[in-house]
Amino acid sequence: MHNAFWDHLKEQLSATPPDFSCALELLKEIKEILLSLLLPRQNRLRSEIEDALDVDLLKQEAEHGALNVPHLSKYILNMMTLLCAPVRDEAVQKLESVTDPVRLLRGIFQVLGLMKMDMVNYTIQSLQPHLQEHSVQYERAKFQELLDKQPGLLDHTTKWLTQAAADLTAPPLPGPDTPDSSGVASPSPSEPVDSPEPLSPTMVLSQGFLNLLLWDPENEEFPETLQMDRARLQELESQLHRLTVLASVLLVASSFSGNVLFGSPQFVDKLKRVTKALTEEFDSRPEEAMLTLSEQVSQEIHQSLKSMGLAPLSSDNTASLKGQLQNIAAKENCVCSVIDQRIHLFLKCCLVLGVQRSLLDLPGGLTLIEAELAELGQKFVNLTRHNQQVFGPYYMEILKTLISPAQALETEVESL
């Protein structure tokens, strides 16, 4: 349809005498776009555009066959040069060498579309602090209205934070990423036992948010203050699970192929693409997905080693590689458990230190998915930060009942 329109315009301008009806409509629209790109204080430019692209005057010129489309196009390009963002300078300069009037008008519209999007993005960015502040106040006011009608509306939120505090004070259970308790000497009664770190509001909230990524779908006691974010939290949980599988596959594969292959960014990127594509249905059919993936990964490793002139994997190593990759589908797989714990540790650091600082000291096994972790961490931090801004006062009142005044001195509740 677009091509048909521009072909029709070409026919009109090539006719004898030329038909300027479509061209006039285009010039009118261009004028409106240029005016929309002006800032309120740019009155001189506004008047100049109004005069240069006066629709009534252009109609009169067209009726007398005197409408100079190339001249008007040149004026429009000069105005676009004044108004466009630096990133569009090159695109506007390329249009200056176009002599065909139809191609030139078409190119002008394409660049003007980009300039309109630049202006929209600039406006949103300028308004973002005000929009966020208004959003926080609005959401909190609406929630307060509901709370006034339903005094028990924070019951599930209280239970959620209580559980988070209990998780922090309970002794850690031995896991695949921690030494087994049987291999650690027990302290004698006379030796001092390390007391748990004093609770702080930040610690409790961070633990609470992390617990949401492990939420049982059948548990209906979801915190009331996070109901609006439940779908996004479920998506983050799915993304975390996919990253756990991806990192586990890369870790197993690297243990068989060594540093030679995994020192090549191209090979790692290709293996990541293959893994992401083949594990899309991991949640519904994990065994089948990992069976297909194990064959593909072993084949990729074999071909890459061969192309580098290195010895391929032996049949025993190939069988072991495939077996370990297929075992990733098992619920109690130790590699997945370790990776999952370390991703949760990374997310916890993101909540406390921020994403960029957390990326400086990634736990082992996660360096190959640094970009994906940064994206996940930023989404998680943005969601939790906005939630704290909205519901911080309610959390403060609940946490006062869970944290003793002495512990609260470690971190002021107002820091929420």
CSV table of C-alpha atoms in Angstrom, one decimal:
chain,number,residue,atom,x,y,z
A,1,MET,CA,0.0,0.0,0.0
A,2,HIS,CA,2.9,2.4,0.8
A,3,ASN,CA,4.5,1.6,-2.5
A,4,ALA,CA,1.3,2.1,-4.4
A,5,PHE,CA,0.8,5.6,-2.7
A,6,TRP,CA,4.3,6.7,-3.7
A,7,ASP,CA,3.9,5.4,-7.2
A,8,HIS,CA,0.7,7.3,-7.5
A,9,LEU,CA,2.5,10.5,-6.3
A,10,LYS,CA,5.1,10.0,-9.0
A,11,GLU,CA,2.5,9.7,-11.6
A,12,GLN,CA,0.8,12.9,-10.5
A,13,LEU,CA,4.0,14.9,-10.5
A,14,SER,CA,5.1,13.5,-13.9
A,15,ALA,CA,1.8,14.4,-15.5
A,16,THR,CA,1.4,17.3,-17.9
A,17,PRO,CA,0.4,19.6,-16.2
A,18,PRO,CA,1.5,18.1,-12.9
A,19,ASP,CA,-1.1,17.3,-10.3
A,20,PHE,CA,-0.1,18.6,-6.9
A,21,SER,CA,-3.1,17.3,-4.8
A,22,CYS,CA,-1.2,14.5,-3.0
A,23,ALA,CA,1.9,16.6,-2.7
A,24,LEU,CA,-0.1,19.4,-1.0
A,25,GLU,CA,-1.5,16.9,1.5
A,26,LEU,CA,2.1,15.6,2.2
A,27,LEU,CA,3.4,19.2,2.7
A,28,LYS,CA,0.5,19.9,5.1
A,29,GLU,CA,1.3,16.8,7.1
A,30,ILE,CA,5.1,17.7,7.1
A,31,LYS,CA,4.2,21.2,8.4
A,32,GLU,CA,2.2,19.7,11.3
A,33,ILE,CA,5.0,17.3,12.2
A,34,LEU,CA,7.6,20.1,12.2
A,35,LEU,CA,5.4,22.3,14.4
A,36,SER,CA,4.9,19.4,16.8
A,37,LEU,CA,8.7,19.1,17.2
A,38,LEU,CA,9.1,22.7,18.4
A,39,LEU,CA,9.4,23.6,22.1
A,40,PRO,CA,7.0,26.2,23.5
A,41,ARG,CA,9.6,28.9,23.6
A,42,GLN,CA,10.6,28.5,19.9
A,43,ASN,CA,8.1,31.1,18.6
A,44,ARG,CA,10.3,32.5,15.9
A,45,LEU,CA,10.7,29.1,14.2
A,46,ARG,CA,7.0,28.5,14.6
A,47,SER,CA,6.2,31.7,12.7
A,48,GLU,CA,8.8,30.9,10.0
A,49,ILE,CA,7.4,27.5,9.4
A,50,GLU,CA,3.8,28.8,9.3
A,51,ASP,CA,4.9,31.4,6.6
A,52,ALA,CA,7.1,29.1,4.5
A,53,LEU,CA,4.5,26.2,4.4
A,54,ASP,CA,1.3,28.3,4.4
A,55,VAL,CA,-1.3,25.9,3.0
A,56,ASP,CA,-3.4,28.5,1.3
A,57,LEU,CA,-0.4,30.0,-0.5
A,58,LEU,CA,0.8,26.6,-1.6
A,59,LYS,CA,-2.6,25.8,-3.0
A,60,GLN,CA,-2.6,29.0,-5.1
A,61,GLU,CA,0.9,28.1,-6.4
A,62,ALA,CA,-0.3,24.6,-7.2
A,63,GLU,CA,-3.3,26.0,-9.1
A,64,HIS,CA,-1.0,28.1,-11.3
A,65,GLY,CA,1.5,25.2,-11.8
A,66,ALA,CA,4.2,27.1,-9.9
A,67,LEU,CA,4.6,24.9,-6.8
A,68,ASN,CA,8.3,24.3,-6.4
A,69,VAL,CA,8.5,20.9,-4.7
A,70,PRO,CA,12.4,20.7,-4.7
A,71,HIS,CA,12.7,24.2,-3.2
A,72,LEU,CA,10.2,23.3,-0.4
A,73,SER,CA,12.0,20.0,0.2
A,74,LYS,CA,15.3,21.8,0.6
A,75,TYR,CA,13.7,24.2,3.1
A,76,ILE,CA,12.2,21.3,5.0
A,77,LEU,CA,15.6,19.5,5.2
A,78,ASN,CA,17.2,22.7,6.6
A,79,MET,CA,14.5,22.9,9.2
A,80,MET,CA,15.0,19.2,10.1
A,81,THR,CA,18.7,19.8,10.5
A,82,LEU,CA,17.9,22.4,13.1
A,83,LEU,CA,15.4,20.3,15.0
A,84,CYS,CA,16.8,16.8,14.8
A,85,ALA,CA,18.8,15.0,17.5
A,86,PRO,CA,22.5,14.6,16.7
A,87,VAL,CA,21.9,10.9,16.0
A,88,ARG,CA,19.8,11.8,13.0
A,89,ASP,CA,22.2,14.2,11.4
A,90,GLU,CA,23.7,11.6,9.1
A,91,ALA,CA,20.2,10.5,7.9
A,92,VAL,CA,19.2,14.1,7.1
A,93,GLN,CA,22.5,14.7,5.3
A,94,LYS,CA,21.9,11.6,3.1
A,95,LEU,CA,18.6,13.1,1.9
A,96,GLU,CA,20.4,16.3,0.7
A,97,SER,CA,21.9,14.2,-2.2
A,98,VAL,CA,18.5,12.8,-3.3
A,99,THR,CA,17.3,14.6,-6.5
A,100,ASP,CA,14.1,12.6,-7.2
A,101,PRO,CA,11.3,14.6,-5.5
A,102,VAL,CA,9.2,11.4,-4.7
A,103,ARG,CA,12.2,9.6,-3.2
A,104,LEU,CA,13.1,12.8,-1.3
A,105,LEU,CA,9.6,13.2,0.2
A,106,ARG,CA,9.5,9.5,1.1
A,107,GLY,CA,12.9,9.8,2.9
A,108,ILE,CA,11.7,13.0,4.6
A,109,PHE,CA,8.7,11.2,6.1
A,110,GLN,CA,10.9,8.3,7.3
A,111,VAL,CA,13.3,10.5,9.1
A,112,LEU,CA,10.5,12.7,10.5
A,113,GLY,CA,9.0,9.5,11.9
A,114,LEU,CA,12.2,8.8,13.7
A,115,MET,CA,12.4,12.4,14.9
A,116,LYS,CA,8.9,12.2,16.3
A,117,MET,CA,9.9,9.1,18.3
A,118,ASP,CA,13.0,10.9,19.6
A,119,MET,CA,10.7,13.7,20.8
A,120,VAL,CA,8.4,11.2,22.5
A,121,ASN,CA,11.3,9.5,24.2
A,122,TYR,CA,12.7,12.8,25.3
A,123,THR,CA,9.3,13.9,26.7
A,124,ILE,CA,8.8,10.7,28.6
A,125,GLN,CA,12.3,10.9,30.0
A,126,SER,CA,11.7,14.4,31.2
A,127,LEU,CA,8.4,13.6,32.8
A,128,GLN,CA,9.5,10.3,34.2
A,129,PRO,CA,10.4,11.6,37.7
A,130,HIS,CA,7.1,13.4,38.0
A,131,LEU,CA,5.2,10.4,36.7
A,132,GLN,CA,6.9,8.1,39.1
A,133,GLU,CA,6.2,10.4,42.0
A,134,HIS,CA,2.6,10.7,41.1
A,135,SER,CA,2.3,6.9,40.5
A,136,VAL,CA,3.7,6.3,44.0
A,137,GLN,CA,1.3,8.7,45.7
A,138,TYR,CA,-1.7,7.4,43.6
A,139,GLU,CA,-1.1,3.7,44.3
A,140,ARG,CA,-0.6,4.4,48.0
A,141,ALA,CA,-3.8,6.4,48.2
A,142,LYS,CA,-5.8,3.8,46.5
A,143,PHE,CA,-4.4,1.0,48.7
A,144,GLN,CA,-5.2,3.1,51.8
A,145,GLU,CA,-8.8,3.4,50.6
A,146,LEU,CA,-9.0,-0.4,50.4
A,147,LEU,CA,-7.3,-0.8,53.8
A,148,ASP,CA,-9.8,1.5,55.4
A,149,LYS,CA,-12.6,-0.7,54.1
A,150,GLN,CA,-10.8,-4.0,54.9
A,151,PRO,CA,-8.7,-3.7,58.0
A,152,GLY,CA,-7.3,-7.2,57.5
A,153,LEU,CA,-5.9,-6.4,54.1
A,154,LEU,CA,-2.3,-6.6,55.3
A,155,ASP,CA,-2.6,-10.0,56.9
A,156,HIS,CA,-0.8,-11.9,54.2
A,157,THR,CA,1.9,-9.2,53.9
A,158,THR,CA,2.5,-9.5,57.6
A,159,LYS,CA,2.8,-13.3,57.3
A,160,TRP,CA,5.2,-12.9,54.4
A,161,LEU,CA,7.5,-10.6,56.2
A,162,THR,CA,7.3,-12.7,59.4
A,163,GLN,CA,8.5,-15.7,57.4
A,164,ALA,CA,11.3,-13.7,55.9
A,165,ALA,CA,12.5,-12.7,59.3
A,166,ALA,CA,12.3,-16.3,60.5
A,167,ASP,CA,14.4,-17.5,57.5
A,168,LEU,CA,17.1,-15.0,58.5
A,169,THR,CA,17.3,-16.1,62.1
A,170,ALA,CA,17.0,-19.9,61.4
A,171,PRO,CA,20.3,-21.8,61.2
A,172,PRO,CA,21.3,-22.4,57.5
A,173,LEU,CA,20.7,-25.9,56.2
A,174,PRO,CA,23.6,-27.8,54.6
A,175,GLY,CA,23.2,-27.5,50.8
A,176,PRO,CA,25.1,-28.5,47.7
A,177,ASP,CA,27.0,-25.2,47.8
A,178,THR,CA,28.0,-25.4,51.5
A,179,PRO,CA,30.3,-27.9,53.2
A,180,ASP,CA,28.6,-30.9,54.7
A,181,SER,CA,28.1,-30.6,58.4
A,182,SER,CA,29.6,-34.0,59.0
A,183,GLY,CA,32.9,-32.7,57.8
A,184,VAL,CA,33.0,-29.7,60.2
A,185,ALA,CA,34.1,-30.1,63.8
A,186,SER,CA,31.5,-29.1,66.3
A,187,PRO,CA,32.4,-26.3,68.7
A,188,SER,CA,33.0,-27.3,72.3
A,189,PRO,CA,30.6,-25.9,74.9
A,190,SER,CA,33.4,-23.6,76.1
A,191,GLU,CA,33.9,-22.1,72.6
A,192,PRO,CA,31.8,-19.0,71.8
A,193,VAL,CA,29.2,-19.6,69.1
A,194,ASP,CA,28.7,-16.9,66.5
A,195,SER,CA,25.4,-15.1,67.1
A,196,PRO,CA,23.2,-14.4,64.1
A,197,GLU,CA,23.7,-11.1,62.4
A,198,PRO,CA,21.2,-8.5,63.8
A,199,LEU,CA,18.1,-8.1,61.6
A,200,SER,CA,17.6,-4.9,59.7
A,201,PRO,CA,14.6,-3.8,57.7
A,202,THR,CA,16.6,-4.0,54.5
A,203,MET,CA,17.7,-7.6,55.2
A,204,VAL,CA,14.1,-8.7,56.0
A,205,LEU,CA,12.6,-7.1,52.9
A,206,SER,CA,15.4,-8.5,50.6
A,207,GLN,CA,14.8,-12.0,52.0
A,208,GLY,CA,11.0,-11.5,51.5
A,209,PHE,CA,11.4,-10.4,47.9
A,210,LEU,CA,13.7,-13.4,47.2
A,211,ASN,CA,11.1,-15.7,48.7
A,212,LEU,CA,8.6,-14.5,46.1
A,213,LEU,CA,10.8,-16.0,43.4
A,214,LEU,CA,10.3,-19.4,45.1
A,215,TRP,CA,6.6,-19.0,45.7
A,216,ASP,CA,4.4,-22.1,45.6
A,217,PRO,CA,1.7,-21.4,43.0
A,218,GLU,CA,-0.9,-23.2,45.2
A,219,ASN,CA,-0.2,-20.9,48.1
A,220,GLU,CA,-3.0,-18.3,47.9
A,221,GLU,CA,-1.6,-16.2,50.8
A,222,PHE,CA,0.3,-13.9,48.4
A,223,PRO,CA,1.3,-10.5,49.9
A,224,GLU,CA,-1.5,-8.0,49.2
A,225,THR,CA,1.0,-5.3,48.5
A,226,LEU,CA,2.5,-7.3,45.6
A,227,GLN,CA,-0.7,-8.6,43.9
A,228,MET,CA,-0.3,-6.1,41.1
A,229,ASP,CA,3.2,-7.3,40.5
A,230,ARG,CA,2.5,-11.0,40.8
A,231,ALA,CA,2.5,-11.7,37.0
A,232,ARG,CA,5.8,-9.9,36.6
A,233,LEU,CA,7.3,-11.8,39.5
A,234,GLN,CA,6.2,-15.1,37.9
A,235,GLU,CA,7.9,-14.0,34.7
A,236,LEU,CA,11.1,-13.2,36.6
A,237,GLU,CA,10.9,-16.6,38.3
A,238,SER,CA,10.6,-18.3,34.8
A,239,GLN,CA,13.5,-16.2,33.5
A,240,LEU,CA,15.6,-17.2,36.6
A,241,HIS,CA,14.8,-20.9,36.0
A,242,ARG,CA,15.9,-20.6,32.3
A,243,LEU,CA,19.1,-18.9,33.3
A,244,THR,CA,19.8,-21.7,35.8
A,245,VAL,CA,19.5,-24.3,33.0
A,246,LEU,CA,21.6,-22.2,30.7
A,247,ALA,CA,24.4,-21.7,33.2
A,248,SER,CA,24.3,-25.4,34.1
A,249,VAL,CA,24.6,-26.5,30.5
A,250,LEU,CA,27.5,-24.1,29.9
A,251,LEU,CA,29.2,-25.3,33.2
A,252,VAL,CA,28.9,-28.9,32.2
A,253,ALA,CA,30.0,-28.3,28.6
A,254,SER,CA,33.0,-26.3,29.7
A,255,SER,CA,34.2,-29.1,32.0
A,256,PHE,CA,34.6,-31.4,29.0
A,257,SER,CA,35.8,-29.0,26.3
A,258,GLY,CA,38.2,-26.9,28.4
A,259,ASN,CA,39.3,-23.3,28.1
A,260,VAL,CA,40.2,-23.5,24.4
A,261,LEU,CA,36.6,-23.5,23.2
A,262,PHE,CA,35.2,-21.5,26.0
A,263,GLY,CA,37.9,-18.8,25.5
A,264,SER,CA,36.2,-18.1,22.1
A,265,PRO,CA,33.3,-15.6,22.5
A,266,GLN,CA,31.8,-16.8,19.2
A,267,PHE,CA,31.6,-20.4,20.4
A,268,VAL,CA,30.0,-19.4,23.7
A,269,ASP,CA,27.5,-17.2,22.0
A,270,LYS,CA,26.5,-20.0,19.6
A,271,LEU,CA,26.2,-22.5,22.4
A,272,LYS,CA,24.0,-20.0,24.3
A,273,ARG,CA,21.7,-19.5,21.3
A,274,VAL,CA,21.4,-23.2,20.8
A,275,THR,CA,20.6,-23.8,24.5
A,276,LYS,CA,18.1,-21.0,24.7
A,277,ALA,CA,16.3,-22.2,21.6
A,278,LEU,CA,16.1,-25.9,22.6
A,279,THR,CA,15.1,-25.2,26.3
A,280,GLU,CA,12.1,-23.1,25.5
A,281,GLU,CA,9.9,-26.1,26.4
A,282,PHE,CA,12.0,-27.2,29.3
A,283,ASP,CA,9.2,-26.5,31.9
A,284,SER,CA,6.7,-28.7,30.1
A,285,ARG,CA,9.0,-31.4,28.7
A,286,PRO,CA,12.3,-31.3,30.5
A,287,GLU,CA,13.6,-34.8,29.7
A,288,GLU,CA,12.9,-34.4,26.0
A,289,ALA,CA,14.4,-30.9,25.8
A,290,MET,CA,17.6,-32.0,27.5
A,291,LEU,CA,17.9,-35.2,25.4
A,292,THR,CA,17.8,-33.1,22.2
A,293,LEU,CA,20.1,-30.5,23.7
A,294,SER,CA,22.7,-33.0,24.8
A,295,GLU,CA,23.0,-34.3,21.3
A,296,GLN,CA,23.2,-30.8,19.8
A,297,VAL,CA,25.8,-29.6,22.4
A,298,SER,CA,28.0,-32.6,21.9
A,299,GLN,CA,27.9,-32.1,18.2
A,300,GLU,CA,28.8,-28.4,18.5
A,301,ILE,CA,31.8,-29.3,20.7
A,302,HIS,CA,32.9,-32.0,18.3
A,303,GLN,CA,32.7,-29.8,15.3
A,304,SER,CA,34.5,-26.9,17.0
A,305,LEU,CA,37.3,-29.0,18.2
A,306,LYS,CA,37.7,-30.5,14.8
A,307,SER,CA,37.7,-27.1,13.1
A,308,MET,CA,40.5,-26.0,15.5
A,309,GLY,CA,42.6,-29.0,14.7
A,310,LEU,CA,42.2,-30.4,18.2
A,311,ALA,CA,41.5,-34.0,19.3
A,312,PRO,CA,37.8,-34.7,19.5
A,313,LEU,CA,36.2,-36.1,22.7
A,314,SER,CA,36.5,-39.8,23.3
A,315,SER,CA,33.4,-41.9,23.1
A,316,ASP,CA,33.5,-42.3,26.9
A,317,ASN,CA,33.7,-38.5,27.4
A,318,THR,CA,31.0,-37.9,24.9
A,319,ALA,CA,28.7,-40.4,26.6
A,320,SER,CA,29.5,-38.8,30.0
A,321,LEU,CA,28.8,-35.3,28.6
A,322,LYS,CA,25.4,-36.3,27.2
A,323,GLY,CA,24.5,-38.1,30.5
A,324,GLN,CA,25.4,-35.1,32.7
A,325,LEU,CA,23.5,-32.7,30.4
A,326,GLN,CA,20.4,-35.0,30.4
A,327,ASN,CA,20.6,-35.2,34.2
A,328,ILE,CA,20.1,-31.4,34.4
A,329,ALA,CA,16.4,-32.2,33.9
A,330,ALA,CA,16.4,-34.1,37.3
A,331,LYS,CA,14.8,-32.1,40.2
A,332,GLU,CA,17.7,-32.7,42.6
A,333,ASN,CA,20.5,-32.2,40.1
A,334,CYS,CA,23.4,-30.8,42.1
A,335,VAL,CA,24.8,-28.6,39.3
A,336,CYS,CA,21.4,-26.9,39.0
A,337,SER,CA,21.0,-26.6,42.7
A,338,VAL,CA,24.4,-24.8,43.1
A,339,ILE,CA,23.7,-22.5,40.1
A,340,ASP,CA,20.3,-21.7,41.5
A,341,GLN,CA,21.7,-20.8,44.9
A,342,ARG,CA,24.3,-18.6,43.3
A,343,ILE,CA,21.8,-16.7,41.2
A,344,HIS,CA,19.7,-16.0,44.2
A,345,LEU,CA,22.8,-14.8,46.0
A,346,PHE,CA,23.5,-12.5,43.1
A,347,LEU,CA,20.0,-11.1,43.2
A,348,LYS,CA,20.3,-10.6,47.0
A,349,CYS,CA,23.4,-8.6,46.4
A,350,CYS,CA,21.6,-6.5,43.7
A,351,LEU,CA,19.0,-5.5,46.2
A,352,VAL,CA,21.6,-4.4,48.7
A,353,LEU,CA,24.4,-3.1,46.6
A,354,GLY,CA,22.9,-2.5,43.2
A,355,VAL,CA,23.3,-4.4,39.9
A,356,GLN,CA,26.6,-2.9,38.7
A,357,ARG,CA,28.5,-3.5,42.0
A,358,SER,CA,27.1,-7.0,42.2
A,359,LEU,CA,28.4,-7.8,38.7
A,360,LEU,CA,32.0,-7.0,39.8
A,361,ASP,CA,32.2,-10.1,41.9
A,362,LEU,CA,30.0,-12.8,40.3
A,363,PRO,CA,29.9,-16.2,42.0
A,364,GLY,CA,31.6,-19.0,40.1
A,365,GLY,CA,29.8,-20.5,37.2
A,366,LEU,CA,27.9,-17.3,36.4
A,367,THR,CA,30.4,-15.3,34.4
A,368,LEU,CA,29.2,-16.7,31.1
A,369,ILE,CA,25.7,-15.4,31.6
A,370,GLU,CA,26.7,-11.9,32.9
A,371,ALA,CA,24.6,-10.0,30.4
A,372,GLU,CA,21.5,-12.1,31.1
A,373,LEU,CA,22.0,-11.7,34.8
A,374,ALA,CA,22.4,-8.0,34.5
A,375,GLU,CA,19.0,-7.8,32.7
A,376,LEU,CA,17.3,-10.1,35.3
A,377,GLY,CA,18.8,-8.2,38.2
A,378,GLN,CA,17.8,-4.8,36.9
A,379,LYS,CA,14.2,-5.9,36.3
A,380,PHE,CA,14.1,-7.3,39.9
A,381,VAL,CA,15.6,-4.2,41.4
A,382,ASN,CA,13.3,-1.9,39.5
A,383,LEU,CA,10.2,-3.9,40.6
A,384,THR,CA,11.1,-4.1,44.3
A,385,ARG,CA,12.3,-0.5,44.5
A,386,HIS,CA,9.0,0.9,43.2
A,387,ASN,CA,7.1,-1.5,45.5
A,388,GLN,CA,9.1,-0.2,48.5
A,389,GLN,CA,8.4,3.4,47.5
A,390,VAL,CA,4.7,2.8,47.4
A,391,PHE,CA,4.3,0.5,50.4
A,392,GLY,CA,7.3,1.5,52.5
A,393,PRO,CA,5.2,3.1,55.3
A,394,TYR,CA,3.2,-0.1,55.7
A,395,TYR,CA,6.3,-2.3,55.8
A,396,MET,CA,7.8,0.0,58.4
A,397,GLU,CA,4.9,-0.5,60.8
A,398,ILE,CA,5.0,-4.3,60.3
A,399,LEU,CA,8.8,-4.5,60.7
A,400,LYS,CA,8.6,-2.6,64.0
A,401,THR,CA,6.8,-5.6,65.5
A,402,LEU,CA,9.4,-8.0,64.0
A,403,ILE,CA,12.7,-6.2,64.8
A,404,SER,CA,13.6,-5.1,68.3
A,405,PRO,CA,14.6,-1.4,68.7
A,406,ALA,CA,18.2,-2.4,69.4
A,407,GLN,CA,18.3,-4.3,66.0
A,408,ALA,CA,16.5,-1.5,64.2
A,409,LEU,CA,19.3,0.9,65.2
A,410,GLU,CA,21.6,-1.0,62.8
A,411,THR,CA,19.6,0.3,59.9
A,412,GLU,CA,17.1,3.1,60.2
A,413,VAL,CA,13.6,2.0,59.1
A,414,GLU,CA,13.3,5.4,57.3
A,415,SER,CA,15.9,4.2,54.8
A,416,LEU,CA,13.1,2.3,53.2
